[in-house]
Short mmCIF file of C-alpha atoms (C1' of nucleotides) in Angstrom, two decimals:
data_model
loop_
_atom_site.label_atom_id
_atom_site.label_comp_id
_atom_site.label_asym_id
_atom_site.label_seq_id
_atom_site.Cartn_x
_atom_site.Cartn_y
_atom_site.Cartn_z
CA MET S 1004 -101.91 23.88 -6.86
CA GLU S 1005 -102.62 20.96 -7.98
CA GLY S 1006 -102.13 21.53 -12.21
CA SER S 1007 -103.61 19.47 -14.97
CA SER S 1008 -101.97 16.96 -16.79
CA THR S 1009 -101.73 19.13 -19.50
CA GLU S 1010 -100.03 21.20 -16.84
CA GLU S 1011 -98.03 18.80 -15.99
CA ALA S 1012 -96.70 17.28 -19.28
CA ILE S 1013 -96.24 20.26 -20.19
CA ILE S 1014 -93.65 21.13 -17.08
CA ASP S 1015 -91.89 17.33 -17.30
CA ALA S 1016 -91.21 17.82 -21.53
CA ALA S 1017 -89.91 21.32 -20.31
CA HIS S 1018 -87.85 19.42 -17.91
CA ARG S 1019 -85.97 16.61 -20.31
CA VAL S 1020 -85.30 19.08 -23.25
CA PHE S 1021 -83.75 21.91 -20.60
CA LEU S 1022 -81.66 19.69 -18.97
CA LYS S 1023 -80.33 17.86 -22.50
CA LYS S 1024 -79.89 21.09 -24.19
CA GLY S 1025 -80.04 24.07 -21.99
CA ARG S 1026 -81.78 28.02 -22.01
CA ALA S 1027 -80.27 28.71 -24.69
CA GLY S 1028 -80.49 25.51 -27.20
CA ALA S 1029 -83.81 24.25 -25.56
CA ARG S 1030 -87.16 25.21 -28.40
CA MET S 1031 -90.20 25.86 -27.68
CA ARG S 1032 -91.10 23.91 -30.56
CA GLU S 1033 -89.22 20.56 -29.27
CA ILE S 1034 -91.04 20.76 -26.16
CA ALA S 1035 -94.49 20.89 -27.21
CA GLU S 1036 -93.13 17.56 -29.38
CA GLU S 1037 -91.37 16.06 -26.65
CA ALA S 1038 -94.84 16.60 -24.58
CA GLY S 1039 -96.92 15.33 -27.58
CA LEU S 1040 -99.13 18.17 -27.70
CA ASN S 1041 -99.60 22.15 -30.01
CA ARG S 1042 -96.98 24.64 -29.67
CA GLY S 1043 -99.70 27.23 -28.72
CA LEU S 1044 -100.25 25.55 -25.65
CA LEU S 1045 -96.79 26.23 -24.18
CA HIS S 1046 -97.54 30.14 -23.94
CA TYR S 1047 -101.18 29.46 -23.06
CA TYR S 1048 -100.70 27.87 -19.94
CA PHE S 1049 -96.53 29.72 -19.43
CA ARG S 1050 -96.59 32.49 -21.11
CA SER S 1051 -93.23 33.05 -22.24
CA LYS S 1052 -90.19 30.20 -22.46
CA GLU S 1053 -88.43 32.55 -19.72
CA LYS S 1054 -91.07 31.69 -16.65
CA LEU S 1055 -91.47 28.34 -18.07
CA PHE S 1056 -87.44 28.24 -17.90
CA GLU S 1057 -87.72 29.10 -14.34
CA ILE S 1058 -89.86 26.60 -13.51
CA VAL S 1059 -88.11 23.53 -14.15
CA LEU S 1060 -84.67 25.66 -12.57
CA LEU S 1061 -86.22 26.52 -9.46
CA GLY S 1062 -87.21 22.68 -9.30
CA SER S 1063 -84.16 20.95 -10.34
CA ALA S 1064 -82.52 23.04 -8.03
CA LYS S 1065 -84.58 22.48 -4.89
CA ARG S 1066 -84.11 18.69 -6.00
CA LEU S 1067 -80.36 18.59 -6.14
CA PHE S 1068 -79.28 20.93 -3.55
CA GLY S 1069 -82.97 21.11 -0.77
CA GLY S 1070 -82.42 17.21 0.20
CA SER S 1071 -78.89 16.62 0.81
CA MET S 1072 -78.73 20.11 2.40
CA ARG S 1073 -81.23 19.09 5.28
CA ILE S 1074 -79.30 16.37 6.43
CA LEU S 1075 -76.62 18.62 7.21
CA ASN S 1076 -78.74 20.47 9.19
CA ALA S 1077 -80.28 17.79 11.55
CA ASP S 1078 -79.25 16.05 13.96
CA LEU S 1079 -76.67 13.53 13.60
CA ASP S 1080 -73.30 11.84 14.57
CA LEU S 1081 -70.97 13.70 11.98
CA PHE S 1082 -69.58 10.63 10.54
CA GLU S 1083 -73.18 9.05 10.19
CA LYS S 1084 -74.01 12.46 8.61
CA ILE S 1085 -71.54 12.15 5.69
CA ARG S 1086 -72.48 9.01 5.37
CA GLN S 1087 -76.21 9.66 4.91
CA PHE S 1088 -75.63 13.24 2.82
CA VAL S 1089 -73.34 11.32 0.48
CA ALA S 1090 -75.66 8.11 0.31
CA ASN S 1091 -78.58 10.42 -0.14
CA PHE S 1092 -77.61 12.59 -2.87
CA ILE S 1093 -76.22 9.78 -4.87
CA THR S 1094 -79.17 8.09 -5.20
CA VAL S 1095 -81.10 11.91 -5.45
CA VAL S 1096 -79.00 12.41 -8.84
CA LEU S 1097 -79.02 9.32 -9.81
CA THR S 1098 -82.75 9.16 -11.01
CA ASP S 1099 -81.69 12.42 -12.75
CA PRO S 1100 -77.95 12.60 -13.27
CA SER S 1101 -78.33 15.28 -15.64
CA MET S 1102 -79.63 17.92 -12.93
CA PRO S 1103 -76.25 19.23 -12.19
CA ILE S 1104 -74.41 20.24 -14.63
CA PHE S 1105 -77.96 22.02 -15.99
CA VAL S 1106 -78.57 24.27 -12.94
CA LEU S 1107 -74.39 24.50 -12.14
CA HIS S 1108 -73.92 25.67 -16.51
CA GLU S 1109 -77.33 28.32 -16.00
CA LEU S 1110 -75.48 29.71 -12.82
CA HIS S 1111 -72.34 30.27 -14.53
CA ALA S 1112 -74.17 31.55 -17.94
CA ASN S 1113 -76.84 34.34 -15.90
CA PRO S 1114 -75.16 34.26 -12.35
CA GLU S 1115 -77.25 37.60 -11.79
CA ARG S 1116 -80.33 36.73 -12.92
CA TYR S 1117 -80.82 33.16 -11.16
CA SER S 1118 -78.10 33.33 -7.97
CA ARG S 1119 -80.90 34.11 -5.69
CA LEU S 1120 -82.71 30.48 -6.89
CA LEU S 1121 -80.29 29.44 -4.77
CA LEU S 1122 -80.99 31.50 -1.87
CA SER S 1123 -85.06 30.83 -2.60
CA GLU S 1124 -87.67 29.77 -0.29
CA GLY S 1125 -87.06 26.08 0.12
CA LEU S 1126 -83.65 25.83 -0.50
CA ARG S 1127 -81.59 28.19 1.65
CA PRO S 1128 -78.51 26.44 2.51
CA ASP S 1129 -76.79 27.54 5.40
CA PRO S 1130 -73.87 25.56 5.56
CA ALA S 1131 -73.11 27.83 9.55
CA SER S 1132 -74.48 24.65 11.64
CA PHE S 1133 -72.79 21.72 9.83
CA PHE S 1134 -69.85 24.29 9.48
CA ALA S 1135 -69.69 24.91 13.83
CA GLN S 1136 -70.33 21.12 14.34
CA ILE S 1137 -67.50 20.10 12.37
CA ARG S 1138 -65.41 22.98 14.56
CA ALA S 1139 -67.27 21.51 17.24
CA ALA S 1140 -65.23 17.99 16.49
CA ALA S 1141 -61.76 18.89 15.93
CA ALA S 1142 -61.49 20.86 19.27
CA ALA S 1143 -63.42 17.77 20.90
CA GLY S 1144 -60.52 15.75 18.75
CA VAL S 1145 -63.21 13.84 17.42
CA ILE S 1146 -61.74 14.68 14.01
CA ARG S 1147 -58.38 15.86 12.83
CA PRO S 1148 -58.37 19.88 12.10
CA VAL S 1149 -59.77 20.94 9.20
CA ASP S 1150 -60.93 23.90 6.98
CA PRO S 1151 -64.60 23.12 7.14
CA ALA S 1152 -65.25 24.66 3.78
CA GLN S 1153 -62.20 22.20 1.68
CA LEU S 1154 -63.90 19.38 4.14
CA MET S 1155 -66.96 20.51 2.22
CA MET S 1156 -66.11 21.70 -1.04
CA ASN S 1157 -64.72 18.11 -1.29
CA ILE S 1158 -66.97 15.75 -0.51
CA VAL S 1159 -69.57 17.63 -3.24
CA SER S 1160 -67.02 17.66 -5.13
CA LEU S 1161 -66.45 14.16 -5.19
CA CYS S 1162 -70.34 13.58 -4.92
CA MET S 1163 -70.96 15.80 -8.14
CA PHE S 1164 -68.25 15.91 -10.36
CA PRO S 1165 -68.83 12.14 -11.96
CA PHE S 1166 -72.64 13.52 -13.23
CA VAL S 1167 -70.82 16.56 -14.08
CA GLY S 1168 -68.16 15.02 -15.57
CA SER S 1169 -70.42 11.50 -17.04
CA VAL S 1170 -69.73 11.63 -20.72
CA SER S 1171 -65.79 12.44 -20.88
CA PHE S 1172 -65.55 9.53 -17.72
CA LYS S 1173 -67.14 7.28 -19.88
CA ILE S 1174 -65.06 7.86 -23.08
CA ILE S 1175 -61.80 8.07 -21.54
CA LEU S 1176 -61.94 5.25 -19.26
CA GLY S 1177 -63.62 3.29 -22.60
CA ILE S 1178 -66.78 1.80 -20.87
CA PRO S 1179 -70.22 2.32 -21.74
CA GLU S 1180 -73.08 3.81 -19.45
CA GLU S 1181 -74.32 0.33 -18.01
CA ARG S 1182 -70.94 -0.27 -15.86
CA TYR S 1183 -70.56 3.97 -15.55
CA LYS S 1184 -73.71 3.45 -14.28
CA GLU S 1185 -72.14 1.00 -11.38
CA ILE S 1186 -68.96 3.04 -10.47
CA LEU S 1187 -71.54 5.45 -9.60
CA ASP S 1188 -73.45 3.68 -6.94
CA ALA S 1189 -70.59 1.83 -5.74
CA ARG S 1190 -69.41 5.82 -5.13
CA LYS S 1191 -71.65 5.96 -2.40
CA LYS S 1192 -69.22 4.09 0.18
CA GLU S 1193 -66.38 4.91 -1.38
CA VAL S 1194 -66.58 8.69 -0.94
CA ALA S 1195 -68.22 8.26 2.52
CA GLU S 1196 -65.30 6.40 3.71
CA LEU S 1197 -62.68 8.42 1.75
CA ILE S 1198 -64.34 11.85 3.36
CA ILE S 1199 -64.16 10.02 6.68
CA ASP S 1200 -60.19 8.12 6.58
CA SER S 1201 -59.06 12.07 5.15
CA ILE S 1202 -60.90 13.19 8.91
CA ARG S 1203 -60.20 11.00 11.22
CA PRO S 1204 -57.35 11.46 13.79
CA LEU S 1205 -53.99 9.69 12.90
CA GLU S 1206 -53.13 8.99 16.98
CA GLU S 1207 -49.88 7.27 17.03
CA THR S 1208 -49.58 6.95 13.49
CA ALA S 1209 -48.26 10.86 12.97
CA GLY S 1210 -45.42 10.22 11.73
CA THR S 1211 -46.61 7.34 9.46
CA GLY S 1212 -45.65 9.49 5.90
CA ARG S 1213 -43.63 12.99 7.53
CA ASP S 1214 -40.92 11.00 5.70
CA ARG S 1215 -41.15 11.22 2.63
CA ASP S 1216 -41.48 14.75 1.52
CA ALA S 1217 -37.32 15.59 1.56
CA MET U 672 -50.01 28.51 -39.02
CA GLU U 673 -49.57 32.30 -37.99
CA GLY U 674 -53.12 33.81 -38.09
CA SER U 675 -53.40 37.13 -38.82
CA SER U 676 -54.10 39.61 -36.07
CA THR U 677 -56.93 40.47 -37.05
CA GLU U 678 -57.89 36.36 -36.97
CA GLU U 679 -56.56 36.09 -33.78
CA ALA U 680 -58.57 39.20 -32.11
CA ILE U 681 -61.52 37.00 -33.22
CA ILE U 682 -61.00 34.08 -31.92
CA ASP U 683 -59.75 35.35 -28.34
CA ALA U 684 -63.40 37.71 -28.24
CA ALA U 685 -65.14 33.66 -28.98
CA HIS U 686 -63.03 32.42 -26.21
CA ARG U 687 -64.01 34.94 -23.80
CA VAL U 688 -68.66 35.08 -25.03
CA PHE U 689 -68.34 31.17 -26.04
CA LEU U 690 -66.92 30.28 -22.47
CA LYS U 691 -69.44 32.43 -20.72
CA LYS U 692 -73.02 32.10 -22.74
CA GLY U 693 -71.80 28.12 -24.41
CA ARG U 694 -73.05 27.59 -28.08
CA ALA U 695 -76.62 28.24 -27.89
CA GLY U 696 -76.23 30.94 -26.17
CA ALA U 697 -73.63 33.44 -27.58
CA ARG U 698 -74.28 35.50 -30.50
CA MET U 699 -72.11 36.76 -33.24
CA ARG U 700 -72.68 39.66 -32.95
CA GLU U 701 -71.81 39.69 -29.68
CA ILE U 702 -68.46 37.67 -30.41
CA ALA U 703 -68.06 40.65 -33.20
CA GLU U 704 -68.26 43.28 -30.64
CA GLU U 705 -66.41 41.65 -27.78
CA ALA U 706 -63.79 42.02 -30.88
CA GLY U 707 -64.28 45.16 -31.78
CA LEU U 708 -64.57 44.21 -34.92
CA ASN U 709 -67.40 44.30 -38.36
CA ARG U 710 -69.96 41.21 -37.27
CA GLY U 711 -68.80 40.16 -41.30
CA LEU U 712 -65.03 39.43 -40.45
CA LEU U 713 -66.16 36.37 -38.15
CA HIS U 714 -67.76 34.90 -41.45
CA TYR U 715 -64.91 36.25 -43.94
CA TYR U 716 -62.44 34.70 -41.55
CA PHE U 717 -64.14 31.09 -40.60
CA ARG U 718 -67.28 31.14 -42.27
CA SER U 719 -70.05 30.17 -39.67
CA LYS U 720 -70.51 30.34 -36.44
CA GLU U 721 -69.97 26.27 -35.90
CA LYS U 722 -66.30 26.54 -37.28
CA LEU U 723 -65.81 29.42 -35.06
CA PHE U 724 -67.72 27.08 -31.93
CA GLU U 725 -65.46 24.12 -32.66
CA ILE U 726 -61.91 25.76 -32.98
CA VAL U 727 -62.59 27.62 -29.60
CA LEU U 728 -63.68 24.16 -27.82
CA LEU U 729 -61.43 21.58 -29.53
CA GLY U 730 -58.45 24.58 -27.80
CA SER U 731 -60.22 24.37 -24.40
CA ALA U 732 -60.37 20.63 -24.01
CA LYS U 733 -56.72 20.80 -25.62
CA ARG U 734 -56.07 23.26 -22.85
CA LEU U 735 -58.04 21.99 -20.14
CA PHE U 736 -57.33 17.99 -20.31
CA GLY U 737 -54.07 18.01 -22.42
CA GLY U 738 -50.70 19.38 -20.27
CA SER U 739 -52.50 17.40 -17.13
CA MET U 740 -52.77 14.29 -19.24
CA ARG U 741 -49.66 14.16 -20.36
CA ILE U 742 -48.51 14.66 -16.50
CA LEU U 743 -50.55 11.13 -15.69
CA ASN U 744 -48.14 9.20 -18.41
CA ALA U 745 -45.15 10.81 -17.60
CA ASP U 746 -42.18 8.83 -15.43
CA LEU U 747 -42.31 9.64 -12.15
CA ASP U 748 -42.88 8.12 -8.71
CA LEU U 749 -46.74 7.62 -7.98
CA PHE U 750 -47.27 9.66 -4.88
CA GLU U 751 -45.95 12.77 -6.97
CA LYS U 752 -47.05 12.18 -10.20
CA ILE U 753 -50.71 13.07 -7.99
CA ARG U 754 -48.91 16.54 -6.91
CA GLN U 755 -47.85 17.42 -10.28
CA PHE U 756 -50.76 16.92 -11.32
CA VAL U 757 -53.29 18.63 -9.07
CA ALA U 758 -50.62 21.56 -8.73
CA ASN U 759 -50.35 21.38 -12.78
CA PHE U 760 -54.11 21.14 -13.26
CA ILE U 761 -55.59 23.83 -10.67
CA THR U 762 -53.00 26.10 -12.03
CA VAL U 763 -54.22 26.20 -16.16
CA VAL U 764 -57.80 26.43 -14.87
CA LEU U 765 -57.23 29.19 -12.89
CA THR U 766 -56.30 30.92 -15.84
CA ASP U 767 -59.24 30.49 -17.74
CA PRO U 768 -62.05 29.27 -14.77
CA SER U 769 -64.30 28.55 -17.16
CA MET U 770 -63.14 26.38 -18.88
CA PRO U 771 -64.49 23.00 -17.67
CA ILE U 772 -68.40 24.35 -17.12
CA PHE U 773 -67.95 25.15 -20.92
CA VAL U 774 -66.22 22.04 -22.36
CA LEU U 775 -68.93 19.82 -20.25
CA HIS U 776 -71.62 21.88 -20.63
CA GLU U 777 -71.16 20.92 -24.82
CA LEU U 778 -70.18 17.61 -24.48
CA HIS U 779 -73.78 17.52 -22.37
CA ALA U 780 -75.52 19.31 -24.53
CA ASN U 781 -74.33 17.29 -27.75
CA PRO U 782 -72.15 14.01 -27.54
CA GLU U 783 -72.74 12.33 -30.53
CA ARG U 784 -71.28 15.89 -32.57
CA TYR U 785 -68.10 17.06 -29.58
CA SER U 786 -67.55 13.11 -28.32
CA ARG U 787 -64.70 12.78 -30.70
CA LEU U 788 -62.64 15.78 -29.66
CA LEU U 789 -61.27 14.09 -26.66
CA LEU U 790 -59.90 11.24 -28.93
CA SER U 791 -58.24 13.95 -31.52
CA GLU U 792 -54.80 14.91 -31.99
CA GLY U 793 -52.50 16.38 -28.65
CA LEU U 794 -55.75 14.91 -27.01
CA ARG U 795 -55.78 11.29 -26.70
CA PRO U 796 -56.21 10.65 -22.90
CA ASP U 797 -54.87 7.76 -22.43
CA PRO U 798 -55.45 5.87 -19.26
CA ALA U 799 -53.89 2.65 -19.44
CA SER U 800 -50.60 3.07 -18.26
CA PHE U 801 -51.02 5.21 -15.26
CA PHE U 802 -54.12 2.60 -14.38
CA ALA U 803 -50.49 0.13 -14.44
CA GLN U 804 -48.66 2.16 -12.79
CA ILE U 805 -51.55 1.68 -9.53
CA ARG U 806 -52.15 -1.54 -9.88
CA ALA U 807 -48.09 -2.01 -9.91
CA ALA U 808 -47.74 0.29 -7.02
CA ALA U 809 -50.76 -2.30 -5.24
CA ALA U 810 -49.69 -5.41 -5.76
CA ALA U 811 -45.56 -3.95 -4.11
CA GLY U 812 -47.71 -2.91 -1.02
CA VAL U 813 -46.58 1.09 -1.67
CA ILE U 814 -50.37 2.02 -1.98
CA ARG U 815 -53.78 -0.28 -0.17
CA PRO U 816 -55.58 -1.81 -3.21
CA VAL U 817 -57.71 0.14 -5.14
CA ASP U 818 -60.29 0.79 -8.34
CA PRO U 819 -57.60 2.87 -10.47
CA ALA U 820 -61.11 4.49 -11.65
CA GLN U 821 -62.57 5.09 -8.93
CA LEU U 822 -58.85 6.65 -8.25
CA MET U 823 -58.65 8.91 -10.81
CA MET U 824 -61.94 9.70 -10.83
CA ASN U 825 -61.64 11.19 -7.45
CA ILE U 826 -58.41 13.11 -8.01
CA VAL U 827 -59.92 15.21 -11.07
CA SER U 828 -63.35 15.74 -8.86
CA LEU U 829 -61.60 17.77 -6.51
CA CYS U 830 -59.22 19.34 -8.70
CA MET U 831 -61.61 20.44 -11.18
CA PHE U 832 -66.05 20.55 -9.28
CA PRO U 833 -64.70 23.94 -7.30
CA PHE U 834 -64.70 25.49 -11.06
CA VAL U 835 -67.76 24.13 -12.28
CA GLY U 836 -70.21 24.73 -8.52
CA SER U 837 -68.17 28.23 -8.27
CA VAL U 838 -71.03 30.08 -9.26
CA SER U 839 -73.29 27.91 -6.56
CA PHE U 840 -70.04 27.71 -4.21
CA LYS U 841 -69.37 31.29 -3.33
CA ILE U 842 -73.39 31.76 -3.05
CA ILE U 843 -73.63 28.73 -0.36
CA LEU U 844 -69.99 30.32 1.20
CA GLY U 845 -70.96 33.30 1.55
CA ILE U 846 -67.53 34.55 0.37
CA PRO U 847 -66.21 37.17 -2.73
CA GLU U 848 -63.97 36.30 -5.54
CA GLU U 849 -60.86 37.26 -3.75
CA ARG U 850 -61.33 34.15 -1.20
CA TYR U 851 -62.24 32.13 -3.14
CA LYS U 852 -59.27 32.03 -5.84
CA GLU U 853 -57.63 31.92 -1.91
CA ILE U 854 -59.61 28.69 -1.66
CA LEU U 855 -58.87 27.28 -5.10
CA ASP U 856 -54.72 28.36 -4.32
CA ALA U 857 -54.58 26.85 -0.95
CA ARG U 858 -56.41 23.19 -3.14
CA LYS U 859 -53.14 22.27 -4.88
CA LYS U 860 -51.97 21.02 -1.94
CA GLU U 861 -54.87 20.21 0.15
CA VAL U 862 -56.37 17.84 -2.50
CA ALA U 863 -52.77 16.27 -3.37
CA GLU U 864 -52.76 15.41 0.48
CA LEU U 865 -55.91 13.83 0.28
CA ILE U 866 -55.64 11.52 -2.06
CA ILE U 867 -52.37 10.38 -0.96
CA ASP U 868 -53.92 10.25 2.62
CA SER U 869 -56.77 7.87 1.00
CA ILE U 870 -54.30 5.22 -0.91
CA ARG U 871 -51.19 5.08 1.65
CA PRO U 872 -51.33 1.64 3.60
CA LEU U 873 -52.92 1.29 6.35
CA GLU U 874 -49.74 -0.97 8.43
CA GLU U 875 -50.86 -0.75 11.92
CA THR U 876 -53.15 1.29 12.54
CA ALA U 877 -55.76 -1.28 10.16
CA GLY U 878 -57.72 -1.61 13.16
CA THR U 879 -57.63 2.41 14.25
CA GLY U 880 -61.62 2.90 12.78
CA ARG U 881 -63.11 -0.79 12.36
CA ASP U 882 -65.30 -0.45 15.51
CA ARG U 883 -67.24 2.34 14.74
CA ASP U 884 -69.99 0.81 12.23
CA ALA U 885 -72.06 -0.81 14.78
"C1'" DG E 986 -60.01 43.28 -46.32
"C1'" DT E 987 -63.47 45.89 -43.79
"C1'" DC E 988 -67.89 48.17 -44.19
"C1'" DT E 989 -72.72 48.43 -44.75
"C1'" DA E 990 -76.98 46.31 -46.56
"C1'" DT E 991 -80.19 42.51 -47.25
"C1'" DA E 992 -81.07 37.91 -47.54
"C1'" DA E 993 -83.11 33.63 -45.69
"C1'" DT E 994 -84.32 30.79 -41.79
"C1'" DT E 995 -85.25 30.46 -37.19
"C1'" DT E 996 -87.73 31.62 -33.42
"C1'" DG E 997 -91.00 32.92 -29.49
"C1'" DA E 998 -94.64 34.86 -28.65
"C1'" DT E 999 -100.13 35.97 -30.32
"C1'" DA E 1000 -104.47 36.09 -32.66
"C1'" DG E 1001 -108.86 34.10 -33.64
"C1'" DA E 1002 -111.24 29.92 -34.76
"C1'" DC E 1003 -113.58 25.99 -33.17
"C1'" DG J 656 -108.63 24.13 -23.79
"C1'" DT J 657 -106.52 23.01 -27.72
"C1'" DC J 658 -105.56 23.95 -33.22
"C1'" DT J 659 -104.04 26.69 -37.30
"C1'" DA J 660 -102.00 30.79 -38.95
"C1'" DT J 661 -99.39 34.25 -38.91
"C1'" DC J 662 -96.44 38.15 -36.42
"C1'" DA J 663 -92.32 40.67 -35.26
"C1'" DA J 664 -87.94 40.26 -33.87
"C1'" DA J 665 -83.50 38.01 -33.87
"C1'" DT J 666 -79.82 35.89 -35.63
"C1'" DT J 667 -76.95 33.55 -38.90
"C1'" DA J 668 -75.18 34.10 -43.71
"C1'" DT J 669 -73.94 36.16 -48.01
"C1'" DA J 670 -73.34 40.06 -52.00
"C1'" DG J 671 -71.43 43.72 -52.79
"C1'" DA J 672 -69.40 48.61 -52.43
"C1'" DC J 673 -64.86 50.90 -51.12
#
DNA sequence: GTCTATAATTTGATAGAC
DNA sequence: GTCTATCAAATTATAGAC
């Protein structure tokens, strides 16, 4: 299982180049330069660009979805689970912010070919138990009745999109990289509290906002 | 300003191919086939792939950001503005769901080159007046005190990400295209209410959820 | 304006020396 | 294992006939 130093150097370089340029935009020449190695070595170790790409894509998908998905299926209080999921997800992606746009773009450009990666071993994202927990909490009155799919979509959107749209946000908000990282870091709490507030029962305040639609 | 039928057919075909495959993955041959035209015509009308690509990218960016941005700067009540923004944005993107991932991927792959597009005429996204409105509403007690940047990020994330991650969501949720469109459509109201709930003043219920952190 | 033929590069991949 | 030289295919772009 232990790869040679050269092998690892190639994968690391390929990871950087593929995540920046994408499968079609990446060049084997550039990956070799990035690794400081001869071009022929890439084919000696991995035979083809496609093979190297699939290693990078699978690795990225696992890091992107794997860890946080385990939290969703863990044995935790619903609110605490949401807090841990959000904090963990943002922390992980902050170490490699291009992962989301890379994985999602490749899945979009070639869904027939790479969708199976999402269902491969070590990933297998199964929201069933999380959804059941949501429905049980709603039935018990611990949270409002909500569509589990919408809730999950809200959580993931709030966590992941700021990475996907980072270039646009930085331009539109007119802020530099450093400041943007601070904003992302603040979202570890911001997002969790927003989500939890949105599902916490309304209690006696049910009528608070019901008179503003007319 | 009126292009020939052939010119339009090329742009339409280029739009479809570029949005699906991206700049690097698209092929002039495929665009020609998609348009049912000879390959030479693409160069006769647009000279190079790069030129054609920039037309498609600029057009997509305008449709993606332009219309909804105008709503943000319109003279509207804050809550109503949020409702209109969300509904308008989702409606527009539903007509061409690949726009977000396309634009954001190209900006990510080549920010130095294409960032200026976001600041070009007909776009010029300026959140200053919207941010001022948010601060004024907070000062007046109409909403809670919030970071305008985080609020805007929340709104855009909830609207745009479900399109960016549609392939993943459909797989993970195990649902077909048709059902997914319904979920997206439901978000026109879902997202607006979630956002508005999150900024509406807490009033007398300030202590409701403050005893669950210990 | 539209088509065919072809030029000019680029790029992934292989062969073979060391 | 690593390097150089080279092949074969693909791709953008142009030239020129019609």
